[in-house]
Amino acid sequence: MTIRRVLRLLPVVPSILLLLLFLVAPVAWSFYASFTNAALTGKAAQDPQWVGADNYARMFSDDSFPLSAWLTVVFVVASAVVGQNVLGLLIALLMTRSRKVVSSVVGTAVVAAWVLPEIVAAFAAYAYFNRDGALNQLAGIVGVDGVDWLYSFPLVAIILANTWRGTAFSMLVYRAALADVPRDISEAALMDGARGWQRLTFITLPLIRSSITTNLMLITLQTLAVFTLIWVMTAGGPANASTTLPVLAYQEAFKFGDIGYGTAVASVLILLGMVFGAVYVRLLRDRRP
Amino acid sequence: MKLAGMKQVAGKFAAIATAAAVLVAASSCSPTPDAAGNKTLKIVYQKTDAFTALDAVMQDAKKEFEAANAGVAVELQPIQANDDDYGTKLALAQRSADTAPDVFYEDTFKVRSDVDAGYLLKLDGYLEKWDDWSLFNEAAKAAGRADDGSIYAVPLGTDTRAIWYNKAVLQKAGISLPWQPKTWDDILTTARAVKASDPNVIAFNMYAGKGTGEGTVMQGFYELLYGTDSTLYDENAKKWVVGSQGFTDSLAFLKTLYDEKLAVSPAEALDANVWKKVFGEWFPQGKLAATVEGSYTPSFWQKGGAYEWAGYEQDMGVAMFPTRNGQEPGGVSMSGGWTLAVGAKSKNPDLAFKFLTTALNKKNALAYDINNSQIAVRTDVAAEADYLAANPFVKDVSDLVAVTHYRPATADYPKISTAVQVATESVITGKQSPEDAAAEYDATVRKLVGEDKVLEK
């Protein structure tokens, strides 16, 4: 019996090893490095010293960290929780009621942004929002003098771009969830005289609650990690106005060569992701109908 | 989308590609094939669409070296990146013996910190036996010297900074030529006159912000700071200067340029590729009156350069950047330059040094100095007629060596430089006043180097 159990485990061993090697090890290394003064150059590059919680202490005395943490939260809430999630649900709901042609055209358009590689989507967004870009050229046609979006409203531009890019995922999740809502329940509610919004809030949303939570968890974690989009559009500027935690971590570690501090920022990002994840997992477990 | 936009996008793509390459380089290790006693030398240097002069020299040196050393293969590994990303990529490669290069291109201001990091091989013993070493001028030799007094890198050339101006644009504004401002106010007066005569022209640009990186301080801020009576670092006390009036005044000058729209817009200034527009578009198209740039400027415009411009020899003029009130010595310039160094982890240090001497021999140094508009550091090259005739500005920019300054090449320097860039960015974007930005700079310096290494002035 025990031998069979061990044998049964054998096929999973390589994947566990790979997981340890490529997922756990880098995370563990990152945590370890965040307690040292490891650097790309200088004495600390040759012989990094254990500095305890110095990097974390610096983080909270440094103006750029609280700003980055705040920008990250704003970015995640605005572009993922509100933008992608609500827009995705809305489009999915409208698609269930629209004609097949309309829904497939809309679906294709939304999914197109999602299937683009991140770097290509980032360039498209950059080309759209930059001073000589498509948005301002369109504004010019109707006689409006455009602003320099990436300079004057960098976070807004990035939030819009990330919403545009990621909505398709939420839409697909919700389309699948809505298709599973039994028609007879809705019809029964209709017979009882429930209006459209009542059916939505009392019937549909509770029935797809677990899909909502799963979707929120996935897009939150995805958005927390967004780097390329921001780096291409604004590189975190101007004057740190769009420096989210991934951008800050990259800048500190690779542009300023301060690997210790950079990994400390990255570690906070990992913790933040774990907190979000834990909250969603709890919601999933407790509220499952 | 306009061409300018496309260029920015292309530039950003290069930055991303480098970031990706950096990550890949960090995670991969490529063992060098070492079969049957054949040896391979790995040479790492920078190459961009605008900078190919070094690549040409390396290709020649490879042929020369392989012909003279049977059984040794030279593997050239040019890195396509801007200066910042090149430095990052190089440092990452140097962290492991498997990826560390044998010979590499190294910025002078990084020599000391990279020596501290154990990346560079001490060259004293090799240089003693190299006859050509005596031909290098003494000031240039110091570029590769570390805190312990030993030499770790050999300079390829040096550079100076000056005001480059478009004669036609100034003439249109009624400025008499040749133009040589005596004070900061002269610069502002001329810039305002240019702006008044044609509001579409950028009157006097100086780089600022983190986008242009080290260029912000080398072709901009330090020309201002070193023309006041303060400095960045006190060489005698070996301490960093904080709280100086000169620092605040220099920021205030930048604020005036940007507030009065004499320079580019802050948004353009923060674009890492703004210098490409300066050389490639604005100067040749007569949209820019003047900017502070390096002695290598003609290399972009001469035949084979990235932005060939046949008219530059007639249209452009060069002037010394003045001290604040015209005080002695009347002008300011900054010098830096790049070196070749041998990796401390090289498995074939003797061969690596031999390659270095091939790449820097008279023939190759002459070709490099001419093609990249460098100021020669070998006295035999400096005396060559070909070198002196390379472009009409060689003498002007070489004369600036008399008033030039070198950056404090301590291991802390790269971080201090970033703090200065941040201060300029805060001021030109209106986020902070010059006083507040200077105060934040002081606080950052204290944090970076510690109380005992700062000096209140």
XYZ file of C-alpha atoms in Angstrom:
746
model
C 0.000 0.000 0.000
C 2.663 2.485 1.019
C 4.792 1.485 -1.947
C 1.872 2.088 -4.242
C 1.337 5.468 -2.671
C 4.972 6.393 -3.195
C 4.834 5.150 -6.770
C 1.730 7.194 -7.346
C 3.571 10.288 -6.173
C 6.499 9.666 -8.506
C 5.057 11.349 -11.615
C 4.484 14.555 -9.606
C 8.029 14.711 -8.286
C 9.550 16.470 -11.332
C 6.885 19.159 -11.280
C 7.372 19.709 -7.550
C 11.107 19.988 -8.090
C 10.606 22.444 -10.934
C 8.211 24.436 -8.785
C 10.754 24.596 -5.991
C 13.548 25.499 -8.369
C 11.815 28.162 -10.407
C 9.173 29.561 -8.080
C 10.092 29.058 -4.458
C 13.849 29.498 -4.837
C 13.736 32.931 -6.509
C 11.161 34.154 -3.987
C 13.278 32.855 -1.113
C 16.404 34.412 -2.636
C 14.601 37.707 -3.055
C 13.574 37.688 0.620
C 17.120 36.832 1.634
C 18.673 39.551 -0.562
C 16.310 42.134 0.878
C 18.115 41.794 4.224
C 21.528 42.467 2.649
C 23.145 45.458 0.974
C 23.792 43.492 -2.243
C 24.594 45.841 -5.126
C 25.549 45.748 -8.789
C 28.801 47.589 -8.190
C 31.014 48.863 -5.359
C 32.269 46.928 -2.349
C 28.825 45.524 -1.611
C 28.809 43.718 -4.969
C 31.843 41.659 -4.001
C 30.942 41.016 -0.424
C 27.302 41.770 0.455
C 26.690 42.329 4.156
C 23.702 41.356 6.246
C 22.037 44.635 7.150
C 18.963 43.320 8.952
C 15.845 45.391 8.427
C 17.746 48.472 7.164
C 16.220 48.295 3.709
C 12.727 48.096 5.161
C 13.425 50.980 7.529
C 14.672 53.056 4.616
C 11.532 52.210 2.689
C 9.323 53.940 5.207
C 11.576 56.965 5.591
C 11.827 57.335 1.820
C 9.196 59.460 0.096
C 9.155 57.394 -3.050
C 8.041 54.149 -1.398
C 4.757 55.315 0.192
C 3.969 57.134 -3.052
C 4.627 53.994 -5.104
C 2.575 51.820 -2.760
C -0.314 54.275 -3.016
C -0.036 54.502 -6.825
C -0.021 50.694 -6.988
C -3.228 50.453 -4.977
C -4.901 53.166 -7.064
C -3.747 51.469 -10.251
C -5.007 48.033 -9.174
C -8.351 49.240 -7.840
C -9.082 51.592 -10.735
C -7.902 49.483 -13.643
C -8.613 45.942 -12.402
C -11.253 45.897 -9.685
C -13.324 48.673 -11.228
C -12.192 49.003 -14.836
C -11.663 45.469 -16.125
C -14.094 43.795 -13.759
C -17.111 46.067 -14.099
C -16.608 46.732 -17.790
C -16.111 43.019 -18.439
C -19.328 42.152 -16.595
C -21.242 44.893 -18.383
C -20.101 43.774 -21.807
C -20.864 40.143 -20.959
C -24.393 41.051 -19.811
C -25.062 43.132 -22.910
C -23.730 40.361 -25.128
C -26.232 37.857 -23.726
C -29.036 40.122 -24.893
C -27.661 41.364 -28.182
C -27.841 39.779 -31.601
C -25.302 37.145 -32.418
C -23.564 39.327 -35.034
C -23.214 42.257 -32.667
C -21.970 40.130 -29.797
C -19.370 38.371 -31.907
C -18.107 41.652 -33.374
C -17.851 43.224 -29.914
C -16.281 40.083 -28.501
C -13.634 39.981 -31.196
C -12.756 43.640 -30.727
C -12.365 43.241 -26.982
C -10.406 40.014 -27.211
C -8.069 41.527 -29.823
C -6.547 43.817 -27.196
C -6.075 40.875 -24.888
C -4.309 38.546 -27.306
C -1.713 41.172 -28.224
C 1.600 40.509 -26.524
C 2.074 42.963 -23.656
C 4.919 44.784 -25.379
C 2.838 45.328 -28.531
C -0.180 46.469 -26.526
C 2.101 48.837 -24.638
C 3.382 50.410 -27.862
C -0.152 50.708 -29.173
C -1.174 52.491 -25.977
C 1.908 54.702 -26.155
C 1.132 55.582 -29.775
C -2.445 56.354 -28.799
C -1.782 58.575 -25.794
C 1.458 60.362 -26.662
C 1.473 64.029 -27.563
C 1.478 63.440 -31.317
C -0.590 60.294 -30.896
C -3.887 59.073 -32.258
C -5.994 60.432 -29.393
C -4.781 63.989 -29.875
C -5.050 63.706 -33.646
C -8.682 62.634 -33.263
C -9.217 65.511 -30.831
C -7.605 67.814 -33.396
C -10.133 66.768 -36.056
C -13.000 68.008 -33.891
C -11.017 71.140 -33.045
C -10.013 70.252 -29.497
C -6.448 71.005 -28.451
C -5.145 67.800 -26.904
C -3.098 67.626 -23.724
C 0.069 65.652 -23.264
C -1.593 62.674 -21.574
C 1.539 60.783 -20.648
C 2.999 63.885 -19.043
C -0.017 65.597 -17.500
C -2.130 62.549 -16.575
C 0.246 59.588 -16.661
C -1.659 57.405 -14.202
C -4.993 58.020 -15.914
C -3.515 57.032 -19.272
C -2.009 53.886 -17.798
C -5.231 52.923 -16.020
C -7.201 53.343 -19.246
C -4.611 51.340 -21.169
C -4.618 48.493 -18.674
C -8.413 48.447 -18.609
C -8.476 48.296 -22.395
C -5.945 45.519 -22.436
C -7.393 43.336 -19.692
C -11.176 43.654 -19.992
C -11.435 40.701 -22.350
C -10.373 38.266 -19.646
C -13.162 39.385 -17.287
C -15.626 39.374 -20.158
C -14.796 35.783 -21.058
C -15.052 34.658 -17.437
C -18.441 36.327 -17.040
C -19.785 35.082 -20.354
C -19.080 31.556 -19.237
C -20.587 32.205 -15.803
C -23.725 33.834 -17.197
C -24.243 30.945 -19.597
C -24.419 28.672 -16.546
C -27.151 30.678 -14.818
C -30.271 28.497 -15.148
C -32.836 30.235 -17.337
C -35.779 28.940 -15.311
C -34.750 30.890 -12.192
C -34.613 34.139 -14.127
C -37.894 33.325 -15.789
C -39.511 32.561 -12.434
C -38.318 35.915 -11.111
C -39.681 37.571 -14.225
C -43.070 35.941 -13.554
C -42.908 37.300 -10.002
C -42.570 40.796 -11.474
C -38.898 41.441 -10.764
C -37.458 44.286 -12.815
C -34.232 43.987 -14.802
C -31.919 45.405 -12.146
C -33.674 43.381 -9.418
C -33.079 40.181 -11.361
C -29.440 41.239 -11.772
C -28.759 42.030 -8.101
C -30.871 39.303 -6.487
C -30.584 36.442 -8.949
C -27.723 36.741 -11.417
C -24.970 38.272 -9.289
C -25.393 35.908 -6.305
C -25.379 32.950 -8.676
C -22.095 33.965 -10.292
C -20.502 35.147 -7.045
C -17.737 32.565 -7.082
C -16.819 33.555 -10.638
C -16.653 37.182 -9.535
C -14.259 36.356 -6.708
C -12.084 34.115 -8.841
C -11.949 36.732 -11.549
C -11.110 39.498 -9.072
C -8.299 37.431 -7.607
C -6.749 36.649 -10.973
C -6.925 40.163 -12.406
C -5.712 41.734 -9.160
C -2.608 39.563 -9.102
C -2.053 40.161 -12.815
C -2.376 43.922 -12.461
C -0.107 44.081 -9.417
C 2.663 42.696 -11.595
C 2.149 44.956 -14.629
C 5.540 46.368 -15.636
C 6.028 46.501 -19.399
C 2.931 48.594 -20.027
C 4.028 51.268 -17.550
C 7.691 51.152 -18.515
C 6.931 51.711 -22.183
C 4.292 54.383 -21.655
C 5.968 56.575 -19.022
C 8.955 54.726 -17.487
C 7.444 55.681 -14.128
C 7.613 59.416 -14.771
C 7.286 62.289 -14.813
C 8.901 62.817 -11.414
C 7.701 59.385 -10.182
C 4.036 60.198 -10.892
C 3.452 56.706 -12.292
C 6.092 54.678 -10.470
C 4.236 51.637 -9.155
C 6.019 49.077 -6.991
C 7.265 46.850 -9.855
C 8.715 49.903 -11.601
C 10.302 51.111 -8.356
C 11.806 47.695 -7.683
C 13.275 47.555 -11.193
C 14.663 51.087 -10.978
C 16.295 50.538 -7.614
C 17.764 47.151 -8.441
C 18.868 47.598 -12.031
C 19.092 51.317 -12.777
C 20.581 52.413 -9.462
C 22.301 49.071 -8.821
C 20.844 48.720 -5.318
C 19.783 45.095 -5.400
C 19.165 44.860 -1.648
C 16.663 47.687 -1.642
C 15.116 46.612 -4.937
C 14.421 43.116 -3.631
C 12.966 44.610 -0.432
C 10.456 46.505 -2.568
C 9.772 43.323 -4.539
C 9.221 41.426 -1.304
C 6.609 43.936 -0.202
C 4.946 43.474 -3.574
C 4.863 39.706 -3.043
C 3.363 40.225 0.426
C 0.764 42.581 -1.007
C -0.187 39.945 -3.562
C -0.469 37.323 -0.822
C -2.741 39.586 1.238
C -5.042 40.215 -1.715
C -4.980 36.488 -2.512
C -5.833 35.502 1.062
C -8.758 37.917 1.190
C -10.205 36.579 -2.035
C -9.697 32.959 -1.004
C -11.617 33.679 2.202
C -14.419 35.297 0.260
C -14.559 32.296 -2.024
C -14.745 29.805 0.825
C -17.321 31.611 2.997
C -19.728 32.835 0.392
C -19.981 29.789 -1.804
C -23.705 29.126 -2.168
C 1.833 59.264 -35.983
C 4.765 61.504 -36.687
C 8.292 60.373 -37.270
C 9.409 61.802 -33.941
C 6.882 59.612 -32.177
C 8.091 56.572 -34.033
C 11.641 57.271 -32.939
C 10.622 57.547 -29.335
C 8.811 54.270 -29.601
C 11.822 52.649 -31.202
C 13.999 53.987 -28.418
C 11.687 52.670 -25.768
C 11.620 49.320 -27.480
C 15.378 49.200 -27.222
C 15.108 49.892 -23.496
C 12.636 47.066 -23.009
C 14.641 44.684 -25.126
C 17.648 45.469 -22.979
C 15.716 44.898 -19.807
C 14.667 41.522 -21.186
C 18.207 40.756 -22.287
C 19.452 41.677 -18.838
C 17.076 39.216 -17.251
C 18.012 36.508 -19.704
C 21.701 37.175 -19.198
C 21.228 36.975 -15.455
C 19.623 33.566 -15.604
C 21.596 31.838 -18.341
C 25.113 30.649 -18.266
C 26.900 29.780 -21.443
C 30.036 27.727 -21.031
C 32.611 28.729 -23.617
C 33.681 25.945 -25.955
C 37.215 25.141 -24.952
C 37.979 22.161 -27.123
C 41.471 21.013 -28.069
C 43.323 23.859 -26.372
C 41.543 26.477 -28.447
C 40.926 29.588 -26.415
C 38.145 32.081 -26.716
C 38.216 35.692 -25.609
C 34.897 37.329 -24.906
C 34.801 41.053 -25.698
C 31.852 43.096 -24.477
C 31.182 46.656 -25.592
C 28.404 49.028 -26.481
C 26.938 49.517 -29.908
C 23.865 51.538 -30.827
C 22.351 52.833 -34.029
C 24.130 56.114 -33.303
C 27.381 54.659 -31.995
C 29.179 52.231 -34.290
C 32.710 53.615 -34.186
C 33.813 51.224 -31.455
C 32.223 48.272 -33.229
C 34.307 49.061 -36.314
C 37.488 49.210 -34.230
C 36.668 45.911 -32.532
C 36.031 44.176 -35.856
C 39.448 45.352 -37.070
C 41.163 44.416 -33.819
C 39.600 40.942 -33.957
C 41.025 40.315 -37.440
C 44.403 41.670 -36.464
C 44.555 39.698 -33.229
C 43.350 36.387 -34.650
C 45.883 36.611 -37.473
C 48.679 37.138 -34.965
C 47.533 34.557 -32.416
C 46.688 31.196 -33.954
C 44.321 29.073 -31.914
C 42.680 32.003 -30.152
C 39.175 32.989 -31.162
C 37.821 36.435 -30.384
C 34.126 36.510 -29.714
C 32.680 40.010 -30.034
C 29.554 40.616 -27.975
C 28.255 44.097 -28.710
C 25.412 45.145 -26.407
C 22.708 47.272 -27.973
C 21.743 49.637 -25.198
C 21.933 53.179 -23.931
C 24.662 54.020 -21.389
C 22.541 53.220 -18.326
C 21.310 49.878 -19.587
C 24.754 48.990 -20.883
C 26.172 49.513 -17.398
C 23.476 47.326 -15.864
C 23.916 44.548 -18.377
C 27.689 44.599 -17.963
C 27.467 44.506 -14.163
C 25.075 41.559 -14.298
C 27.383 39.676 -16.649
C 30.334 40.347 -14.339
C 28.647 38.794 -11.331
C 29.364 35.265 -12.501
C 32.620 33.812 -13.809
C 30.652 32.016 -16.545
C 29.327 35.201 -18.090
C 32.080 37.677 -17.198
C 33.809 39.141 -20.270
C 37.580 39.018 -20.793
C 37.833 42.544 -22.147
C 35.154 45.194 -21.866
C 34.269 48.811 -22.486
C 33.971 50.700 -19.211
C 32.850 54.241 -18.351
C 35.565 56.130 -16.445
C 33.165 57.172 -13.692
C 32.385 53.523 -12.939
C 36.020 52.391 -12.719
C 36.426 52.910 -8.973
C 33.161 51.369 -7.907
C 33.678 48.418 -10.251
C 37.194 47.921 -8.893
C 35.646 47.833 -5.422
C 33.232 45.235 -6.731
C 36.152 43.097 -7.882
C 35.260 43.206 -11.579
C 38.517 44.672 -12.947
C 41.979 43.140 -13.194
C 44.948 45.159 -11.924
C 47.038 46.100 -14.970
C 50.202 47.622 -13.457
C 52.396 44.616 -14.222
C 51.208 44.419 -17.829
C 51.461 48.154 -18.492
C 55.118 48.206 -17.388
C 55.948 45.915 -20.283
C 53.840 47.746 -22.843
C 55.948 50.311 -24.735
C 52.958 52.327 -25.942
C 51.873 53.138 -22.384
C 54.437 55.929 -22.179
C 52.688 57.626 -25.104
C 49.462 58.152 -23.135
C 49.197 61.591 -21.586
C 49.447 61.672 -17.826
C 46.031 63.177 -17.072
C 44.388 60.486 -19.166
C 46.253 57.683 -17.415
C 44.600 58.764 -14.161
C 41.189 57.910 -15.614
C 41.820 54.225 -14.958
C 43.425 54.627 -11.532
C 41.586 53.299 -8.477
C 41.737 54.321 -4.820
C 44.726 52.017 -4.252
C 46.817 53.939 -6.798
C 46.964 51.098 -9.333
C 45.756 51.288 -12.905
C 42.812 49.088 -13.852
C 41.666 50.512 -17.185
C 43.157 52.116 -20.283
C 41.394 55.154 -21.801
C 40.155 55.098 -25.401
C 39.846 58.843 -25.622
C 38.396 61.692 -23.659
C 35.868 64.414 -24.264
C 34.884 67.937 -23.273
C 31.591 69.814 -23.256
C 30.749 73.073 -24.981
C 27.857 75.119 -26.270
C 27.000 74.069 -29.810
C 24.973 76.623 -31.720
C 23.357 76.948 -35.103
C 24.850 80.048 -36.724
C 21.960 80.548 -39.132
C 19.387 80.544 -36.319
C 21.337 83.023 -34.208
C 21.939 85.236 -37.211
C 18.214 85.389 -37.916
C 17.715 86.650 -34.368
C 20.311 89.380 -34.915
C 23.033 87.923 -32.708
C 26.542 88.783 -33.858
C 28.845 85.879 -34.626
C 30.938 84.177 -33.443
C 28.866 83.982 -30.284
C 30.629 83.660 -26.929
C 28.508 84.350 -23.845
C 30.538 85.710 -20.924
C 28.034 85.074 -18.113
C 24.849 83.115 -17.433
C 22.907 86.309 -18.077
C 24.427 86.565 -21.548
C 22.980 83.136 -22.285
C 19.528 84.191 -21.123
C 19.653 87.487 -23.029
C 20.570 85.728 -26.261
C 18.028 82.958 -25.693
C 15.244 85.491 -25.103
C 16.200 87.349 -28.280
C 16.051 84.109 -30.269
C 12.691 83.218 -28.759
C 11.341 86.706 -29.498
C 12.419 86.525 -33.132
C 10.905 83.068 -33.694
C 8.730 81.483 -30.984
C 8.913 78.098 -32.727
C 12.636 77.779 -32.182
C 14.074 76.101 -29.073
C 16.353 78.875 -27.867
C 18.741 77.243 -25.420
C 18.356 73.643 -24.367
C 19.980 72.005 -21.374
C 19.233 68.411 -20.456
C 17.457 67.754 -17.168
C 15.708 64.881 -15.420
C 16.361 61.172 -15.096
C 15.461 60.441 -18.728
C 18.824 61.561 -20.100
C 20.665 59.993 -17.142
C 24.332 60.897 -16.869
C 23.874 63.278 -19.825
C 21.740 65.483 -17.604
C 24.649 66.208 -15.299
C 27.556 66.026 -17.766
C 25.922 68.145 -20.488
C 24.008 70.467 -18.246
C 23.999 70.693 -14.512
C 27.734 70.491 -13.854
C 28.502 73.205 -16.405
C 26.364 75.401 -14.177
C 27.522 74.128 -10.791
C 31.252 74.233 -11.537
C 30.856 77.792 -12.825
C 29.635 78.947 -9.426
C 32.027 78.979 -6.526
C 30.880 75.627 -5.191
C 31.581 72.070 -6.232
C 29.942 68.697 -5.916
C 32.758 67.174 -3.891
C 35.605 68.596 -1.872
C 38.688 66.740 -3.108
C 40.867 67.905 -0.190
C 38.468 66.986 2.578
C 37.200 63.960 0.581
C 33.654 64.959 1.443
C 30.456 65.682 -0.485
C 29.300 69.290 -0.427
C 25.765 70.032 0.766
C 23.809 73.217 1.385
C 25.693 75.298 -1.193
C 24.187 78.390 -2.770
C 25.721 77.404 -6.094
C 23.638 74.224 -6.194
C 20.385 76.101 -5.624
C 21.361 78.804 -8.128
C 22.140 76.198 -10.775
C 18.701 74.664 -10.303
C 17.176 78.140 -10.460
C 18.892 78.741 -13.811
C 17.366 75.544 -15.196
C 13.982 76.605 -13.837
C 14.283 79.927 -15.695
C 15.139 78.138 -18.956
C 12.197 75.755 -18.658
C 9.682 78.228 -17.201
C 10.312 80.737 -19.961
C 10.107 77.895 -22.500
C 13.609 78.657 -23.756
C 14.458 74.942 -23.473
C 12.347 72.008 -24.678
C 9.095 71.185 -22.891
C 9.547 69.239 -19.644
C 7.771 66.291 -21.275
C 10.365 66.202 -24.059
C 13.207 66.692 -21.593
C 12.185 63.549 -19.698
C 12.243 61.438 -22.864
C 15.416 59.349 -22.807
C 15.754 59.857 -26.564
C 15.565 63.635 -26.622
C 19.240 63.858 -27.638
C 18.445 61.984 -30.851
C 16.068 64.791 -31.791
C 18.692 67.390 -30.897
C 21.231 65.865 -33.294
C 18.948 64.242 -35.821
C 16.169 66.789 -36.259
C 16.291 70.088 -34.459
C 19.812 71.265 -35.292
C 19.798 70.205 -38.965
C 16.277 71.614 -39.449
C 17.120 74.930 -37.810
C 14.654 74.437 -34.971
C 17.228 74.702 -32.190
C 19.524 77.642 -31.562
C 21.927 76.182 -28.999
C 22.526 73.358 -26.549
C 25.282 72.049 -24.304
C 26.812 68.913 -25.774
C 30.000 66.913 -25.925
C 33.061 67.254 -28.121
C 31.890 64.084 -29.872
C 29.011 66.022 -31.438
C 30.439 66.072 -35.006
C 30.582 62.255 -34.996
C 26.806 62.146 -35.452
C 26.861 64.478 -38.441
C 29.988 63.538 -40.324
C 29.973 61.030 -43.180
C 28.962 57.617 -41.881
C 27.501 59.123 -38.704
C 24.022 58.342 -37.448
C 22.561 61.660 -38.603
C 24.680 62.642 -41.602
C 24.416 66.367 -42.229
C 26.605 67.771 -44.948
C 26.069 71.387 -43.884
C 27.136 71.079 -40.263
C 30.659 72.349 -40.819
C 29.338 75.683 -42.076
C 26.177 75.963 -40.013
C 27.425 75.046 -36.561
C 29.555 77.010 -34.167
C 31.036 76.161 -30.803
C 31.406 78.328 -27.693
C 32.798 77.812 -24.217
C 30.207 77.514 -21.448
C 30.730 80.632 -19.286
C 31.174 80.819 -15.535
C 28.313 82.391 -13.669
C 29.507 86.013 -13.559
C 32.382 85.651 -15.973
C 34.836 85.017 -13.143
C 38.142 83.191 -13.696
C 38.915 81.038 -15.609
C 36.052 82.314 -17.723
C 34.671 78.968 -18.763
C 33.638 75.505 -17.669
C 33.821 72.109 -19.292
C 33.383 68.549 -18.109
C 35.425 65.565 -19.182
C 34.801 61.904 -18.991
C 35.423 59.232 -21.493
C 35.523 55.490 -21.725
C 38.172 52.870 -21.221
C 38.920 49.259 -21.989
C 39.475 46.965 -19.030
C 40.286 43.298 -18.455
C 37.890 41.194 -16.405
C 39.183 40.067 -13.011
C 37.608 36.661 -13.641
C 39.208 36.202 -17.076
C 40.689 32.737 -17.564
C 43.255 34.095 -20.031
C 44.355 37.448 -18.617
C 47.585 37.563 -20.662
C 45.745 37.106 -23.940
C 43.028 39.505 -22.826
C 45.577 42.245 -22.169
C 47.197 41.501 -25.497
C 43.843 42.015 -27.199
C 43.398 45.283 -25.300
C 46.710 46.569 -26.623
C 45.717 45.568 -30.150
C 42.437 47.426 -29.901
C 44.242 50.503 -28.577
C 47.292 50.541 -30.860
C 48.042 53.676 -32.815
C 46.170 52.644 -35.946
C 42.996 51.644 -34.116
C 43.084 54.546 -31.670
C 43.445 56.998 -34.545
C 40.508 55.461 -36.404
C 38.374 55.528 -33.262
C 39.244 59.077 -32.282
C 38.441 60.336 -35.764
C 35.242 58.378 -36.302
C 33.876 59.089 -32.831
C 35.185 62.679 -32.564
C 37.134 61.805 -29.432
C 39.927 63.893 -27.990
C 43.040 61.763 -28.363
C 44.812 60.504 -25.245
C 47.804 59.049 -27.107
C 50.293 61.812 -27.860
C 51.290 60.152 -31.142
C 47.663 60.145 -32.282
C 47.114 63.747 -31.172
C 49.967 64.843 -33.419
C 48.595 63.124 -36.537
C 47.502 65.435 -39.338
C 44.468 63.203 -40.045
C 43.293 63.605 -36.465
C 43.640 67.383 -36.472
C 41.784 67.621 -39.773
C 38.950 65.272 -38.777
C 36.480 68.128 -38.331
C 36.689 71.910 -38.020
C 36.046 71.812 -34.269
C 38.882 69.572 -33.070
C 40.999 72.500 -31.910
C 38.149 74.367 -30.176
C 37.028 71.393 -28.123
C 40.586 70.249 -27.385
C 41.393 73.723 -26.004
C 38.625 73.254 -23.442
C 40.795 70.712 -21.657
C 42.339 73.803 -19.998
C 39.099 74.607 -18.133
C 37.702 71.124 -17.735
C 36.609 69.269 -14.607
C 36.414 65.562 -13.891
C 33.665 63.957 -11.883
C 34.553 62.799 -8.399
C 35.222 59.213 -9.376
C 34.470 57.669 -6.004
C 32.476 54.503 -5.568
C 29.526 56.601 -4.289
C 29.459 58.813 -7.357
C 26.898 56.954 -9.514
C 24.262 57.239 -6.765
C 24.994 60.918 -6.132
C 24.625 61.553 -9.845
C 21.149 60.034 -9.732
C 20.227 62.294 -6.814
C 21.285 65.345 -8.850
C 19.199 64.147 -11.797
C 16.190 63.771 -9.506
C 16.659 67.350 -8.251
C 16.688 68.742 -11.801
C 13.592 66.723 -12.689
C 11.680 68.039 -9.677
C 12.511 71.607 -10.626
C 11.715 71.521 -14.339
C 8.426 69.703 -13.769
C 7.455 72.295 -11.155
C 7.167 69.645 -8.446
C 9.615 71.489 -6.179
C 11.220 74.910 -5.946
C 15.008 75.055 -6.432
C 15.409 75.507 -2.658
C 13.261 72.472 -1.804
C 14.890 70.310 -4.456
C 18.338 71.277 -3.169
C 17.265 70.482 0.398
C 16.001 67.073 -0.697
C 19.270 66.464 -2.536
C 21.183 67.286 0.666
C 19.055 64.851 2.643
C 19.591 62.120 0.024
C 23.358 62.645 0.029
C 23.498 62.424 3.833
C 21.533 59.185 3.638
C 23.710 57.740 0.863
C 27.201 58.491 2.154
C 26.638 59.085 5.878
C 27.039 62.211 8.018
C 30.811 61.885 8.305
C 31.296 62.179 4.555
C 29.387 65.409 3.970
C 30.577 68.968 4.266
C 28.213 71.893 4.860
C 29.176 74.910 2.762
